[in-house]
């Protein structure tokens, strides 16, 4: 009964490749997010989707493209992977967009670029 | 951009000791949240503080929001190894802005 699930958990690939990370939530939430956590454990918002509409894009390179086939899914596609893309990527979801709405996170996808 | 400064960055103590970690800013917030992230997992919400001076307790964890709503603290009594993790202070601007995190306090409780 996992609430927010991401696949794969680990992703090791070479520079220049294109890869996708999938995220699904079964909480009935209408807002989903992608965060990047760097090697120093600093978490930063990348994207959010509300009712299938992109709400924000925090200066993320256009090699990153979120795709949401429905409100339960928000996938992250990355083109032409670079060494600096190595990080842990977290998907999250929330009910509504209120300031105090708790966000529920997946367990992360650990991306390593060789 | 409102910055959240968390201190200490790293803390390693023995089981049974008490500790306090801090989240400070020069900005005023309508609310702050604390999340805990355990190794290999995503962050999990612990508490939301909304009112200046508010104190919330979660078992051995006590959270306080500063009177001026610029800072917050987390006090753990009689720490246990299960308290080990990364403690993150965060705020949300609302409107699906996502969360803005501090850099966290890495806490290790040694048996």
mmCIF file of C-alpha atoms in Angstrom:
data_model
loop_
_atom_site.group_PDB
_atom_site.id
_atom_site.type_symbol
_atom_site.label_atom_id
_atom_site.label_comp_id
_atom_site.label_asym_id
_atom_site.label_seq_id
_atom_site.Cartn_x
_atom_site.Cartn_y
_atom_site.Cartn_z
ATOM 1 C CA UNK A 1 0.000 0.000 0.000
ATOM 2 C CA UNK A 2 2.881 2.337 -0.873
ATOM 3 C CA UNK A 3 1.614 5.915 -1.069
ATOM 4 C CA UNK A 4 4.206 7.429 -3.429
ATOM 5 C CA UNK A 5 6.280 4.987 -5.435
ATOM 6 C CA UNK A 6 9.200 5.716 -7.729
ATOM 7 C CA UNK A 7 10.940 3.475 -10.215
ATOM 8 C CA UNK A 8 13.696 2.643 -10.593
ATOM 9 C CA UNK A 9 15.247 2.948 -7.149
ATOM 10 C CA UNK A 10 18.740 2.969 -8.638
ATOM 11 C CA UNK A 11 19.767 4.154 -12.088
ATOM 12 C CA UNK A 12 23.340 3.955 -13.356
ATOM 13 C CA UNK A 13 23.988 5.183 -16.870
ATOM 14 C CA UNK A 14 26.535 6.902 -19.059
ATOM 15 C CA UNK A 15 26.858 10.546 -19.888
ATOM 16 C CA UNK A 16 24.844 11.571 -22.928
ATOM 17 C CA UNK A 17 22.109 8.978 -22.476
ATOM 18 C CA UNK A 18 18.391 9.718 -22.101
ATOM 19 C CA UNK A 19 16.525 8.239 -19.133
ATOM 20 C CA UNK A 20 13.141 8.407 -17.427
ATOM 21 C CA UNK A 21 12.051 8.069 -13.821
ATOM 22 C CA UNK A 22 8.472 7.126 -13.058
ATOM 23 C CA UNK A 23 6.351 8.246 -10.115
ATOM 24 C CA UNK A 24 2.894 7.158 -9.042
ATOM 25 C CA UNK A 25 0.795 8.155 -6.037
ATOM 26 C CA UNK A 26 -2.314 6.373 -4.762
ATOM 27 C CA UNK A 27 -3.340 9.061 -2.276
ATOM 28 C CA UNK A 28 -5.777 10.837 -4.562
ATOM 29 C CA UNK A 29 -3.654 13.996 -4.414
ATOM 30 C CA UNK A 30 -3.951 16.603 -7.127
ATOM 31 C CA UNK A 31 -0.466 18.114 -6.883
ATOM 32 C CA UNK A 32 2.813 16.318 -7.542
ATOM 33 C CA UNK A 33 6.420 17.487 -7.345
ATOM 34 C CA UNK A 34 9.963 16.547 -8.275
ATOM 35 C CA UNK A 35 12.876 17.438 -6.002
ATOM 36 C CA UNK A 36 16.626 16.972 -6.449
ATOM 37 C CA UNK A 37 18.852 16.114 -3.469
ATOM 38 C CA UNK A 38 22.555 16.707 -4.048
ATOM 39 C CA UNK A 39 25.536 14.950 -2.503
ATOM 40 C CA UNK A 40 25.353 17.258 0.532
ATOM 41 C CA UNK A 41 21.722 16.254 1.096
ATOM 42 C CA UNK A 42 20.364 19.654 0.048
ATOM 43 C CA UNK A 43 16.834 19.277 -1.323
ATOM 44 C CA UNK A 44 15.610 21.653 -3.999
ATOM 45 C CA UNK A 45 12.278 21.835 -5.834
ATOM 46 C CA UNK A 46 12.436 21.186 -9.575
ATOM 47 C CA UNK A 47 8.833 21.033 -10.773
ATOM 48 C CA UNK A 48 5.298 20.821 -9.545
ATOM 49 C CA UNK A 49 2.148 19.760 -11.373
ATOM 50 C CA UNK A 50 -1.365 20.674 -10.293
ATOM 51 C CA UNK A 51 -4.238 19.067 -12.161
ATOM 52 C CA UNK A 52 -1.907 18.207 -15.039
ATOM 53 C CA UNK A 53 -0.671 21.766 -15.397
ATOM 54 C CA UNK A 54 2.940 22.741 -14.783
ATOM 55 C CA UNK A 55 2.957 25.305 -12.021
ATOM 56 C CA UNK A 56 6.641 26.095 -11.504
ATOM 57 C CA UNK A 57 10.000 25.360 -13.021
ATOM 58 C CA UNK A 58 12.889 26.350 -10.785
ATOM 59 C CA UNK A 59 15.619 27.237 -13.303
ATOM 60 C CA UNK A 60 16.006 23.609 -14.235
ATOM 61 C CA UNK A 61 17.740 22.932 -17.571
ATOM 62 C CA UNK A 62 15.347 22.155 -20.393
ATOM 63 C CA UNK A 63 16.969 18.723 -20.664
ATOM 64 C CA UNK A 64 14.591 17.850 -17.841
ATOM 65 C CA UNK A 65 10.965 17.447 -18.830
ATOM 66 C CA UNK A 66 8.162 16.331 -16.526
ATOM 67 C CA UNK A 67 5.283 14.445 -18.083
ATOM 68 C CA UNK A 68 1.968 13.716 -16.384
ATOM 69 C CA UNK A 69 -0.365 11.271 -18.183
ATOM 70 C CA UNK A 70 -2.892 11.664 -15.350
ATOM 71 C CA UNK A 71 -3.022 13.222 -11.911
ATOM 72 C CA UNK A 72 -1.726 10.063 -10.245
ATOM 73 C CA UNK A 73 1.491 10.020 -12.262
ATOM 74 C CA UNK A 74 4.338 12.457 -12.792
ATOM 75 C CA UNK A 75 7.284 11.090 -14.716
ATOM 76 C CA UNK A 76 10.633 12.804 -15.193
ATOM 77 C CA UNK A 77 12.475 12.496 -18.480
ATOM 78 C CA UNK A 78 16.083 13.597 -18.750
ATOM 79 C CA UNK A 79 17.886 14.080 -22.060
ATOM 80 C CA UNK A 80 21.635 14.105 -22.665
ATOM 81 C CA UNK A 81 22.583 13.247 -19.108
ATOM 82 C CA UNK A 82 25.552 15.109 -17.619
ATOM 83 C CA UNK A 83 27.857 14.270 -14.725
ATOM 84 C CA UNK A 84 26.233 17.008 -12.637
ATOM 85 C CA UNK A 85 22.881 15.268 -12.888
ATOM 86 C CA UNK A 86 24.082 12.626 -10.436
ATOM 87 C CA UNK A 87 21.827 12.996 -7.401
ATOM 88 C CA UNK A 88 18.829 11.504 -5.655
ATOM 89 C CA UNK A 89 15.541 12.537 -7.222
ATOM 90 C CA UNK A 90 12.405 12.539 -5.056
ATOM 91 C CA UNK A 91 8.823 12.596 -6.159
ATOM 92 C CA UNK A 92 6.216 13.978 -3.767
ATOM 93 C CA UNK A 93 2.511 14.707 -3.719
ATOM 94 C CA UNK A 94 0.064 16.801 -1.719
ATOM 95 C CA UNK A 95 -3.645 17.434 -1.470
ATOM 96 C CA UNK A 96 -4.186 20.911 -2.749
ATOM 97 C CA UNK A 97 -1.690 23.727 -2.805
ATOM 98 C CA UNK A 98 -2.235 25.273 0.615
ATOM 99 C CA UNK A 99 0.755 26.507 2.556
ATOM 100 C CA UNK A 100 0.441 23.911 5.304
ATOM 101 C CA UNK A 101 -0.455 20.920 3.194
ATOM 102 C CA UNK A 102 1.887 18.031 4.086
ATOM 103 C CA UNK A 103 3.843 16.564 1.233
ATOM 104 C CA UNK A 104 4.313 12.818 0.926
ATOM 105 C CA UNK A 105 7.615 11.733 -0.561
ATOM 106 C CA UNK A 106 8.692 8.617 -2.376
ATOM 107 C CA UNK A 107 11.893 6.844 -1.380
ATOM 108 C CA UNK A 108 13.943 8.446 -4.134
ATOM 109 C CA UNK A 109 15.747 7.397 -7.299
ATOM 110 C CA UNK A 110 19.510 7.363 -7.012
ATOM 111 C CA UNK A 111 20.916 8.459 -10.371
ATOM 112 C CA UNK A 112 24.618 7.938 -11.050
ATOM 113 C CA UNK A 113 26.200 9.189 -14.249
ATOM 114 C CA UNK A 114 29.404 7.463 -15.328
ATOM 115 C CA UNK B 1 14.317 34.118 -1.559
ATOM 116 C CA UNK B 2 13.786 33.402 2.126
ATOM 117 C CA UNK B 3 16.722 31.448 3.527
ATOM 118 C CA UNK B 4 16.540 28.925 6.318
ATOM 119 C CA UNK B 5 19.723 28.399 8.318
ATOM 120 C CA UNK B 6 19.861 25.193 10.297
ATOM 121 C CA UNK B 7 22.310 24.472 13.084
ATOM 122 C CA UNK B 8 24.228 22.502 13.975
ATOM 123 C CA UNK B 9 24.917 20.923 10.617
ATOM 124 C CA UNK B 10 26.097 17.695 12.250
ATOM 125 C CA UNK B 11 25.428 16.328 15.737
ATOM 126 C CA UNK B 12 26.491 13.014 17.199
ATOM 127 C CA UNK B 13 25.520 12.195 20.779
ATOM 128 C CA UNK B 14 25.035 9.226 23.056
ATOM 129 C CA UNK B 15 21.728 7.526 23.637
ATOM 130 C CA UNK B 16 19.847 9.085 26.532
ATOM 131 C CA UNK B 17 21.172 12.616 26.076
ATOM 132 C CA UNK B 18 19.044 15.642 25.261
ATOM 133 C CA UNK B 19 19.604 17.891 22.269
ATOM 134 C CA UNK B 20 18.251 20.940 20.511
ATOM 135 C CA UNK B 21 18.563 21.876 16.857
ATOM 136 C CA UNK B 22 17.677 25.220 15.359
ATOM 137 C CA UNK B 23 16.166 26.753 12.255
ATOM 138 C CA UNK B 24 16.719 30.481 11.819
ATOM 139 C CA UNK B 25 15.912 33.138 9.284
ATOM 140 C CA UNK B 26 15.727 36.903 8.952
ATOM 141 C CA UNK B 27 12.324 36.508 7.296
ATOM 142 C CA UNK B 28 8.911 36.117 8.864
ATOM 143 C CA UNK B 29 6.962 32.987 8.008
ATOM 144 C CA UNK B 30 3.282 32.192 8.201
ATOM 145 C CA UNK B 31 4.311 28.668 9.192
ATOM 146 C CA UNK B 32 7.266 26.317 9.288
ATOM 147 C CA UNK B 33 7.415 22.584 8.963
ATOM 148 C CA UNK B 34 9.885 19.979 10.199
ATOM 149 C CA UNK B 35 10.578 16.820 8.252
ATOM 150 C CA UNK B 36 12.820 13.873 9.136
ATOM 151 C CA UNK B 37 14.625 11.869 6.489
ATOM 152 C CA UNK B 38 16.059 8.472 7.334
ATOM 153 C CA UNK B 39 18.801 6.879 5.219
ATOM 154 C CA UNK B 40 17.472 5.513 1.938
ATOM 155 C CA UNK B 41 14.044 7.061 2.375
ATOM 156 C CA UNK B 42 12.184 10.236 1.556
ATOM 157 C CA UNK B 43 11.435 12.996 4.089
ATOM 158 C CA UNK B 44 8.463 12.483 6.381
ATOM 159 C CA UNK B 45 6.532 15.357 7.933
ATOM 160 C CA UNK B 46 6.868 15.624 11.721
ATOM 161 C CA UNK B 47 5.026 18.837 12.521
ATOM 162 C CA UNK B 48 3.732 22.167 11.259
ATOM 163 C CA UNK B 49 3.976 25.229 13.510
ATOM 164 C CA UNK B 50 1.723 28.140 12.702
ATOM 165 C CA UNK B 51 1.330 30.530 15.639
ATOM 166 C CA UNK B 52 4.176 32.635 17.062
ATOM 167 C CA UNK B 53 5.338 31.098 20.359
ATOM 168 C CA UNK B 54 3.548 27.847 19.618
ATOM 169 C CA UNK B 55 4.893 24.662 21.226
ATOM 170 C CA UNK B 56 4.002 21.240 19.858
ATOM 171 C CA UNK B 57 5.023 17.904 21.320
ATOM 172 C CA UNK B 58 5.419 14.630 19.500
ATOM 173 C CA UNK B 59 6.384 12.035 22.130
ATOM 174 C CA UNK B 60 9.976 12.963 23.070
ATOM 175 C CA UNK B 61 10.203 15.700 20.435
ATOM 176 C CA UNK B 62 9.241 19.286 21.295
ATOM 177 C CA UNK B 63 8.909 21.876 18.547
ATOM 178 C CA UNK B 64 8.726 25.597 19.145
ATOM 179 C CA UNK B 65 7.947 28.453 16.770
ATOM 180 C CA UNK B 66 9.604 31.731 17.694
ATOM 181 C CA UNK B 67 7.451 34.600 18.937
ATOM 182 C CA UNK B 68 8.381 36.658 15.883
ATOM 183 C CA UNK B 69 7.803 33.666 13.569
ATOM 184 C CA UNK B 70 11.352 33.905 12.211
ATOM 185 C CA UNK B 71 12.795 30.789 13.807
ATOM 186 C CA UNK B 72 11.996 27.381 15.202
ATOM 187 C CA UNK B 73 13.660 24.802 17.408
ATOM 188 C CA UNK B 74 13.411 21.078 17.890
ATOM 189 C CA UNK B 75 14.295 19.586 21.267
ATOM 190 C CA UNK B 76 14.675 15.851 21.722
ATOM 191 C CA UNK B 77 14.604 14.381 25.212
ATOM 192 C CA UNK B 78 16.412 11.142 26.009
ATOM 193 C CA UNK B 79 17.506 10.564 22.425
ATOM 194 C CA UNK B 80 17.335 7.045 21.044
ATOM 195 C CA UNK B 81 19.123 5.430 18.083
ATOM 196 C CA UNK B 82 15.815 5.490 16.205
ATOM 197 C CA UNK B 83 15.992 9.298 16.233
ATOM 198 C CA UNK B 84 18.976 9.156 13.879
ATOM 199 C CA UNK B 85 18.302 10.967 10.631
ATOM 200 C CA UNK B 86 18.393 14.227 8.731
ATOM 201 C CA UNK B 87 16.115 16.865 10.275
ATOM 202 C CA UNK B 88 14.868 19.386 7.751
ATOM 203 C CA UNK B 89 13.233 22.716 8.393
ATOM 204 C CA UNK B 90 11.087 23.964 5.545
ATOM 205 C CA UNK B 91 8.487 26.474 4.481
ATOM 206 C CA UNK B 92 6.008 26.620 1.651
ATOM 207 C CA UNK B 93 5.063 29.722 -0.230
ATOM 208 C CA UNK B 94 1.777 28.059 -1.095
ATOM 209 C CA UNK B 95 0.183 27.850 -4.528
ATOM 210 C CA UNK B 96 2.077 24.674 -5.424
ATOM 211 C CA UNK B 97 5.385 26.489 -4.976
ATOM 212 C CA UNK B 98 6.829 23.379 -3.452
ATOM 213 C CA UNK B 99 8.881 23.364 -0.286
ATOM 214 C CA UNK B 100 12.018 25.396 0.360
ATOM 215 C CA UNK B 101 14.334 23.447 2.625
ATOM 216 C CA UNK B 102 17.141 24.365 4.956
ATOM 217 C CA UNK B 103 20.308 22.330 4.604
ATOM 218 C CA UNK B 104 19.314 20.149 7.525
ATOM 219 C CA UNK B 105 20.860 18.793 10.702
ATOM 220 C CA UNK B 106 22.444 15.372 10.405
ATOM 221 C CA UNK B 107 21.760 13.672 13.748
ATOM 222 C CA UNK B 108 23.398 10.456 14.890
ATOM 223 C CA UNK B 109 22.424 8.829 18.169
ATOM 224 C CA UNK B 110 24.991 6.284 19.260
ATOM 225 C CA UNK B 111 23.889 3.310 21.390
#
